Amino acid sequence: MPDYKEQAAPPPSTTTPADAESTLTPADAEGTATSTPNLHRSLRRFDITAMTVAAVISFDTVGQIATGGGEAVTWTAVIAVAFLIPYALLFAETGAAFPQEGGPYVWVKLAFGRLTAAITTLFYWVTNPIWLGGSLVFIAAQTWDGFVFRLGQGTYPDYAFKTVFIWTAILTAVVSLRKGKWITTAGAAAKVLALTVFTATAVAYGLEHGFQGLTGTADSTTATFTPTTAGFLALVPVLLFAYVGFEAPNAAGEEMHNPQRDVPTALGRSAAIAAACYLLPVLAILSVVPPGKVTGIGGFMEGAQTIFTIYGGASGALLKATALLFVFALLTQGSAWMIVSDRMQAMAAADGGFFSRKLGAFHPTLGTPVRTNLLSGAIATVFMVAAMRLADGDAAAVFSVVLTVAVTTLLLSYLTVIPALAVLRLRHRDVPRPYEVPFGTKGFMICAVLVYAWILTGSWTALFPGTLEALLGITYDFHETWGVSRTAFEAFTLGTVVALLLIGTIGHTVAGKMNARARVRR
């Protein structure tokens, strides 16, 4: 990325969300007109990079991507170039120019108003308790059960493990960011370490035993890296889900020491790390696990179980250590998203956009939105119990569908976030931009159109899988792919979307009435 222009961090504002109006002026963009008290500046460039890595690199999606076979590597590389780079450029510029607490909530509100911002933020936020209580906790429990200590499925120990996992992630978001950032930093280090060791071991295993997953075996077809339309449509939602999230640290914009200076550089580094940490492990999994035998929920640990045999008698202990590292990384991934998405939702509530302003209160000592954190924990727990009941404890039966629900709700939020960035670029040209996308406004708009096209495609294929295949004459067996009927799948995904739209609209209406009554009493 080009060099940024040095600019001092804005001073803390004394304006609270309760006093702020629904729209910021361009001049306010340098200040913090929607800021909240009780915040402490504790994030530096390294912390922003670590938080982004902790949030973006998803262990649960590594295995899911690898199920696409050899062409998954090809599409992972293509989307890294054609989506990840322009996406990171957009948020590097916007995050440095508009560093208010709440990040995307503030950007969408500036562009389209409070109602649109409140609903967008709801979709963005609710993804994370659903994800935490769904695919993250299920893959963590299966890993613990298979490699650390037997839990069983649907048993009391299974429920206990999943409950403790969820609430540990929530509590790490409740503690002050000065302490919590070290937890997410440790998680980022654990991810990079685990993926590096895994990739290096896979290479050593392949040199000794042959790269069976890439050359094929007697009972499996030969892997191919040739991209296909069917493979693209199957992989694009989960790959986009894997790469998005670089705007996440901006939810804590007013807790950064110097966002104008640090955000662009941190995002550039994070993008490079994320691309490598997806591409290399997927290639490593496919090199040692024969095609057709990779499963989404167990892909990473299945590969590790195979390749760690080269360590002889030490393989058992190393595999258990890797499993513990894997579970810890999943835990901190959940906590990283809780830290940032709960702040976004809290700012929406504090700004009068979602039910009561009390939901947006930041603890005077901790400086965290404790009420929103606890609400996230409750939603994650309810979702976990519901998923367990629906699947009778069978983790594999719910993993893909639950992950798709999280993919859908998150991608849908970007359908308003990306246009909001374009509107801010065109409407607020006078706001200082310490970093700019190459070629100015033209370059910014090209990136925005390209990213939006990817998001639109990913959203449609996640919400209505198989429909584009039918238009293109590609065979698609829905039940074989998902394990449920289309009716059941759409009831789950579309039902979630409709429910969120209703909740967001009702929440905004209730908040408006409460704000009106408060003004009358004053």
mmCIF file with all atom_site columns, C-alpha atoms in Angstrom, residues 331-457:
data_model
loop_
_atom_site.group_PDB
_atom_site.id
_atom_site.type_symbol
_atom_site.label_atom_id
_atom_site.label_alt_id
_atom_site.label_comp_id
_atom_site.label_asym_id
_atom_site.label_entity_id
_atom_site.label_seq_id
_atom_site.pdbx_PDB_ins_code
_atom_site.Cartn_x
_atom_site.Cartn_y
_atom_site.Cartn_z
_atom_site.occupancy
_atom_site.B_iso_or_equiv
_atom_site.pdbx_formal_charge
_atom_site.auth_seq_id
_atom_site.auth_comp_id
_atom_site.auth_asym_id
_atom_site.auth_atom_id
_atom_site.pdbx_PDB_model_num
ATOM 1   C CA . LEU A 1 331 ? -12.051 -19.807 21.485 1.00 0.00 ? 331 LEU A CA 1
ATOM 2   C CA . THR A 1 332 ? -10.085 -16.611 20.875 1.00 0.00 ? 332 THR A CA 1
ATOM 3   C CA . GLN A 1 333 ? -11.570 -16.352 17.394 1.00 0.00 ? 333 GLN A CA 1
ATOM 4   C CA . GLY A 1 334 ? -15.013 -16.267 18.957 1.00 0.00 ? 334 GLY A CA 1
ATOM 5   C CA . SER A 1 335 ? -13.915 -13.749 21.579 1.00 0.00 ? 335 SER A CA 1
ATOM 6   C CA . ALA A 1 336 ? -12.301 -11.483 18.955 1.00 0.00 ? 336 ALA A CA 1
ATOM 7   C CA . TRP A 1 337 ? -15.576 -11.265 17.049 1.00 0.00 ? 337 TRP A CA 1
ATOM 8   C CA . MET A 1 338 ? -17.520 -10.719 20.278 1.00 0.00 ? 338 MET A CA 1
ATOM 9   C CA . ILE A 1 339 ? -15.204 -7.835  21.168 1.00 0.00 ? 339 ILE A CA 1
ATOM 10  C CA . VAL A 1 340 ? -15.787 -6.004  17.884 1.00 0.00 ? 340 VAL A CA 1
ATOM 11  C CA . SER A 1 341 ? -19.354 -6.945  16.890 1.00 0.00 ? 341 SER A CA 1
ATOM 12  C CA . ASP A 1 342 ? -20.748 -6.324  20.389 1.00 0.00 ? 342 ASP A CA 1
ATOM 13  C CA . ARG A 1 343 ? -19.267 -2.824  20.261 1.00 0.00 ? 343 ARG A CA 1
ATOM 14  C CA . MET A 1 344 ? -21.022 -2.186  16.945 1.00 0.00 ? 344 MET A CA 1
ATOM 15  C CA . GLN A 1 345 ? -24.362 -3.361  18.310 1.00 0.00 ? 345 GLN A CA 1
ATOM 16  C CA . ALA A 1 346 ? -23.858 -1.430  21.538 1.00 0.00 ? 346 ALA A CA 1
ATOM 17  C CA . MET A 1 347 ? -23.236 1.780   19.570 1.00 0.00 ? 347 MET A CA 1
ATOM 18  C CA . ALA A 1 348 ? -26.438 1.177   17.587 1.00 0.00 ? 348 ALA A CA 1
ATOM 19  C CA . ALA A 1 349 ? -28.375 0.836   20.848 1.00 0.00 ? 349 ALA A CA 1
ATOM 20  C CA . ALA A 1 350 ? -26.625 3.790   22.504 1.00 0.00 ? 350 ALA A CA 1
ATOM 21  C CA . ASP A 1 351 ? -27.396 5.943   19.477 1.00 0.00 ? 351 ASP A CA 1
ATOM 22  C CA . GLY A 1 352 ? -31.115 5.189   19.802 1.00 0.00 ? 352 GLY A CA 1
ATOM 23  C CA . GLY A 1 353 ? -31.308 2.651   16.974 1.00 0.00 ? 353 GLY A CA 1
ATOM 24  C CA . PHE A 1 354 ? -32.122 -0.586  18.791 1.00 0.00 ? 354 PHE A CA 1
ATOM 25  C CA . PHE A 1 355 ? -34.577 -0.959  21.685 1.00 0.00 ? 355 PHE A CA 1
ATOM 26  C CA . SER A 1 356 ? -33.109 0.649   24.837 1.00 0.00 ? 356 SER A CA 1
ATOM 27  C CA . ARG A 1 357 ? -30.061 2.891   25.072 1.00 0.00 ? 357 ARG A CA 1
ATOM 28  C CA . LYS A 1 358 ? -29.174 0.924   28.202 1.00 0.00 ? 358 LYS A CA 1
ATOM 29  C CA . LEU A 1 359 ? -28.026 -1.956  25.972 1.00 0.00 ? 359 LEU A CA 1
ATOM 30  C CA . GLY A 1 360 ? -25.306 0.354   24.690 1.00 0.00 ? 360 GLY A CA 1
ATOM 31  C CA . ALA A 1 361 ? -23.913 1.351   28.070 1.00 0.00 ? 361 ALA A CA 1
ATOM 32  C CA . PHE A 1 362 ? -20.167 0.835   28.476 1.00 0.00 ? 362 PHE A CA 1
ATOM 33  C CA . HIS A 1 363 ? -18.995 -0.253  31.935 1.00 0.00 ? 363 HIS A CA 1
ATOM 34  C CA . PRO A 1 364 ? -17.303 2.704   33.692 1.00 0.00 ? 364 PRO A CA 1
ATOM 35  C CA . THR A 1 365 ? -14.306 0.620   34.806 1.00 0.00 ? 365 THR A CA 1
ATOM 36  C CA . LEU A 1 366 ? -13.974 -2.067  32.157 1.00 0.00 ? 366 LEU A CA 1
ATOM 37  C CA . GLY A 1 367 ? -14.880 0.156   29.211 1.00 0.00 ? 367 GLY A CA 1
ATOM 38  C CA . THR A 1 368 ? -16.815 -2.691  27.561 1.00 0.00 ? 368 THR A CA 1
ATOM 39  C CA . PRO A 1 369 ? -20.520 -3.064  26.586 1.00 0.00 ? 369 PRO A CA 1
ATOM 40  C CA . VAL A 1 370 ? -21.254 -5.673  29.261 1.00 0.00 ? 370 VAL A CA 1
ATOM 41  C CA . ARG A 1 371 ? -25.024 -5.856  28.656 1.00 0.00 ? 371 ARG A CA 1
ATOM 42  C CA . THR A 1 372 ? -24.568 -6.510  24.947 1.00 0.00 ? 372 THR A CA 1
ATOM 43  C CA . ASN A 1 373 ? -21.838 -9.050  25.757 1.00 0.00 ? 373 ASN A CA 1
ATOM 44  C CA . LEU A 1 374 ? -24.216 -10.945 28.046 1.00 0.00 ? 374 LEU A CA 1
ATOM 45  C CA . LEU A 1 375 ? -26.989 -10.802 25.441 1.00 0.00 ? 375 LEU A CA 1
ATOM 46  C CA . SER A 1 376 ? -24.592 -12.350 22.898 1.00 0.00 ? 376 SER A CA 1
ATOM 47  C CA . GLY A 1 377 ? -23.767 -15.119 25.346 1.00 0.00 ? 377 GLY A CA 1
ATOM 48  C CA . ALA A 1 378 ? -27.446 -15.859 25.936 1.00 0.00 ? 378 ALA A CA 1
ATOM 49  C CA . ILE A 1 379 ? -28.168 -16.016 22.181 1.00 0.00 ? 379 ILE A CA 1
ATOM 50  C CA . ALA A 1 380 ? -25.157 -18.285 21.567 1.00 0.00 ? 380 ALA A CA 1
ATOM 51  C CA . THR A 1 381 ? -26.235 -20.624 24.369 1.00 0.00 ? 381 THR A CA 1
ATOM 52  C CA . VAL A 1 382 ? -29.843 -20.845 23.165 1.00 0.00 ? 382 VAL A CA 1
ATOM 53  C CA . PHE A 1 383 ? -28.659 -21.473 19.609 1.00 0.00 ? 383 PHE A CA 1
ATOM 54  C CA . MET A 1 384 ? -26.275 -24.207 20.784 1.00 0.00 ? 384 MET A CA 1
ATOM 55  C CA . VAL A 1 385 ? -28.998 -25.992 22.750 1.00 0.00 ? 385 VAL A CA 1
ATOM 56  C CA . ALA A 1 386 ? -31.455 -25.712 19.857 1.00 0.00 ? 386 ALA A CA 1
ATOM 57  C CA . ALA A 1 387 ? -28.894 -27.109 17.402 1.00 0.00 ? 387 ALA A CA 1
ATOM 58  C CA . MET A 1 388 ? -28.103 -29.978 19.771 1.00 0.00 ? 388 MET A CA 1
ATOM 59  C CA . ARG A 1 389 ? -31.780 -30.820 20.103 1.00 0.00 ? 389 ARG A CA 1
ATOM 60  C CA . LEU A 1 390 ? -32.438 -30.639 16.385 1.00 0.00 ? 390 LEU A CA 1
ATOM 61  C CA . ALA A 1 391 ? -29.485 -32.872 15.572 1.00 0.00 ? 391 ALA A CA 1
ATOM 62  C CA . ASP A 1 392 ? -29.772 -35.175 18.596 1.00 0.00 ? 392 ASP A CA 1
ATOM 63  C CA . GLY A 1 393 ? -26.127 -34.443 19.351 1.00 0.00 ? 393 GLY A CA 1
ATOM 64  C CA . ASP A 1 394 ? -24.823 -35.221 15.845 1.00 0.00 ? 394 ASP A CA 1
ATOM 65  C CA . ALA A 1 395 ? -22.317 -32.413 15.238 1.00 0.00 ? 395 ALA A CA 1
ATOM 66  C CA . ALA A 1 396 ? -21.700 -33.228 11.591 1.00 0.00 ? 396 ALA A CA 1
ATOM 67  C CA . ALA A 1 397 ? -25.422 -33.033 10.817 1.00 0.00 ? 397 ALA A CA 1
ATOM 68  C CA . VAL A 1 398 ? -25.669 -29.353 11.774 1.00 0.00 ? 398 VAL A CA 1
ATOM 69  C CA . PHE A 1 399 ? -22.194 -28.016 11.032 1.00 0.00 ? 399 PHE A CA 1
ATOM 70  C CA . SER A 1 400 ? -22.645 -27.106 7.356  1.00 0.00 ? 400 SER A CA 1
ATOM 71  C CA . VAL A 1 401 ? -26.143 -25.662 7.710  1.00 0.00 ? 401 VAL A CA 1
ATOM 72  C CA . VAL A 1 402 ? -25.261 -23.606 10.800 1.00 0.00 ? 402 VAL A CA 1
ATOM 73  C CA . LEU A 1 403 ? -22.121 -22.296 9.106  1.00 0.00 ? 403 LEU A CA 1
ATOM 74  C CA . THR A 1 404 ? -24.232 -21.333 6.078  1.00 0.00 ? 404 THR A CA 1
ATOM 75  C CA . VAL A 1 405 ? -26.645 -19.369 8.270  1.00 0.00 ? 405 VAL A CA 1
ATOM 76  C CA . ALA A 1 406 ? -23.686 -17.418 9.691  1.00 0.00 ? 406 ALA A CA 1
ATOM 77  C CA . VAL A 1 407 ? -22.275 -16.911 6.178  1.00 0.00 ? 407 VAL A CA 1
ATOM 78  C CA . THR A 1 408 ? -25.648 -15.654 4.939  1.00 0.00 ? 408 THR A CA 1
ATOM 79  C CA . THR A 1 409 ? -26.317 -13.115 7.688  1.00 0.00 ? 409 THR A CA 1
ATOM 80  C CA . LEU A 1 410 ? -22.788 -11.699 7.549  1.00 0.00 ? 410 LEU A CA 1
ATOM 81  C CA . LEU A 1 411 ? -22.644 -11.395 3.759  1.00 0.00 ? 411 LEU A CA 1
ATOM 82  C CA . LEU A 1 412 ? -26.084 -9.757  3.652  1.00 0.00 ? 412 LEU A CA 1
ATOM 83  C CA . SER A 1 413 ? -24.827 -7.010  5.978  1.00 0.00 ? 413 SER A CA 1
ATOM 84  C CA . TYR A 1 414 ? -22.173 -6.065  3.413  1.00 0.00 ? 414 TYR A CA 1
ATOM 85  C CA . LEU A 1 415 ? -24.875 -5.398  0.817  1.00 0.00 ? 415 LEU A CA 1
ATOM 86  C CA . THR A 1 416 ? -25.383 -2.056  2.574  1.00 0.00 ? 416 THR A CA 1
ATOM 87  C CA . VAL A 1 417 ? -21.903 -1.561  4.058  1.00 0.00 ? 417 VAL A CA 1
ATOM 88  C CA . ILE A 1 418 ? -20.100 -1.547  0.671  1.00 0.00 ? 418 ILE A CA 1
ATOM 89  C CA . PRO A 1 419 ? -22.475 1.015   -0.941 1.00 0.00 ? 419 PRO A CA 1
ATOM 90  C CA . ALA A 1 420 ? -22.117 3.124   2.209  1.00 0.00 ? 420 ALA A CA 1
ATOM 91  C CA . LEU A 1 421 ? -18.351 3.296   1.656  1.00 0.00 ? 421 LEU A CA 1
ATOM 92  C CA . ALA A 1 422 ? -18.934 4.496   -1.912 1.00 0.00 ? 422 ALA A CA 1
ATOM 93  C CA . VAL A 1 423 ? -21.416 7.136   -0.746 1.00 0.00 ? 423 VAL A CA 1
ATOM 94  C CA . LEU A 1 424 ? -18.959 8.434   1.878  1.00 0.00 ? 424 LEU A CA 1
ATOM 95  C CA . ARG A 1 425 ? -16.240 8.631   -0.792 1.00 0.00 ? 425 ARG A CA 1
ATOM 96  C CA . LEU A 1 426 ? -18.461 10.681  -3.109 1.00 0.00 ? 426 LEU A CA 1
ATOM 97  C CA . ARG A 1 427 ? -20.428 12.749  -0.598 1.00 0.00 ? 427 ARG A CA 1
ATOM 98  C CA . HIS A 1 428 ? -17.711 13.613  1.946  1.00 0.00 ? 428 HIS A CA 1
ATOM 99  C CA . ARG A 1 429 ? -14.684 14.428  -0.186 1.00 0.00 ? 429 ARG A CA 1
ATOM 100 C CA . ASP A 1 430 ? -13.574 17.112  2.280  1.00 0.00 ? 430 ASP A CA 1
ATOM 101 C CA . VAL A 1 431 ? -12.903 14.574  5.059  1.00 0.00 ? 431 VAL A CA 1
ATOM 102 C CA . PRO A 1 432 ? -9.099  14.114  5.366  1.00 0.00 ? 432 PRO A CA 1
ATOM 103 C CA . ARG A 1 433 ? -8.013  10.683  4.112  1.00 0.00 ? 433 ARG A CA 1
ATOM 104 C CA . PRO A 1 434 ? -4.593  9.715   5.525  1.00 0.00 ? 434 PRO A CA 1
ATOM 105 C CA . TYR A 1 435 ? -4.573  6.764   3.125  1.00 0.00 ? 435 TYR A CA 1
ATOM 106 C CA . GLU A 1 436 ? -6.218  6.629   -0.303 1.00 0.00 ? 436 GLU A CA 1
ATOM 107 C CA . VAL A 1 437 ? -6.976  3.762   -2.667 1.00 0.00 ? 437 VAL A CA 1
ATOM 108 C CA . PRO A 1 438 ? -4.700  3.994   -5.747 1.00 0.00 ? 438 PRO A CA 1
ATOM 109 C CA . PHE A 1 439 ? -6.119  6.196   -8.548 1.00 0.00 ? 439 PHE A CA 1
ATOM 110 C CA . GLY A 1 440 ? -8.353  8.147   -6.158 1.00 0.00 ? 440 GLY A CA 1
ATOM 111 C CA . THR A 1 441 ? -12.120 8.113   -6.528 1.00 0.00 ? 441 THR A CA 1
ATOM 112 C CA . LYS A 1 442 ? -12.015 6.111   -9.764 1.00 0.00 ? 442 LYS A CA 1
ATOM 113 C CA . GLY A 1 443 ? -9.895  3.400   -8.145 1.00 0.00 ? 443 GLY A CA 1
ATOM 114 C CA . PHE A 1 444 ? -12.140 3.391   -5.070 1.00 0.00 ? 444 PHE A CA 1
ATOM 115 C CA . MET A 1 445 ? -15.310 2.961   -7.138 1.00 0.00 ? 445 MET A CA 1
ATOM 116 C CA . ILE A 1 446 ? -13.797 0.157   -9.237 1.00 0.00 ? 446 ILE A CA 1
ATOM 117 C CA . CYS A 1 447 ? -12.865 -1.678  -6.037 1.00 0.00 ? 447 CYS A CA 1
ATOM 118 C CA . ALA A 1 448 ? -16.353 -1.088  -4.593 1.00 0.00 ? 448 ALA A CA 1
ATOM 119 C CA . VAL A 1 449 ? -18.126 -2.432  -7.699 1.00 0.00 ? 449 VAL A CA 1
ATOM 120 C CA . LEU A 1 450 ? -15.871 -5.483  -7.827 1.00 0.00 ? 450 LEU A CA 1
ATOM 121 C CA . VAL A 1 451 ? -16.300 -6.272  -4.128 1.00 0.00 ? 451 VAL A CA 1
ATOM 122 C CA . TYR A 1 452 ? -20.059 -5.719  -4.312 1.00 0.00 ? 452 TYR A CA 1
ATOM 123 C CA . ALA A 1 453 ? -20.363 -8.144  -7.249 1.00 0.00 ? 453 ALA A CA 1
ATOM 124 C CA . TRP A 1 454 ? -18.562 -10.812 -5.229 1.00 0.00 ? 454 TRP A CA 1
ATOM 125 C CA . ILE A 1 455 ? -20.725 -10.184 -2.146 1.00 0.00 ? 455 ILE A CA 1
ATOM 126 C CA . LEU A 1 456 ? -23.933 -10.266 -4.198 1.00 0.00 ? 456 LEU A CA 1
ATOM 127 C CA . THR A 1 457 ? -22.948 -13.583 -5.790 1.00 0.00 ? 457 THR A CA 1
#
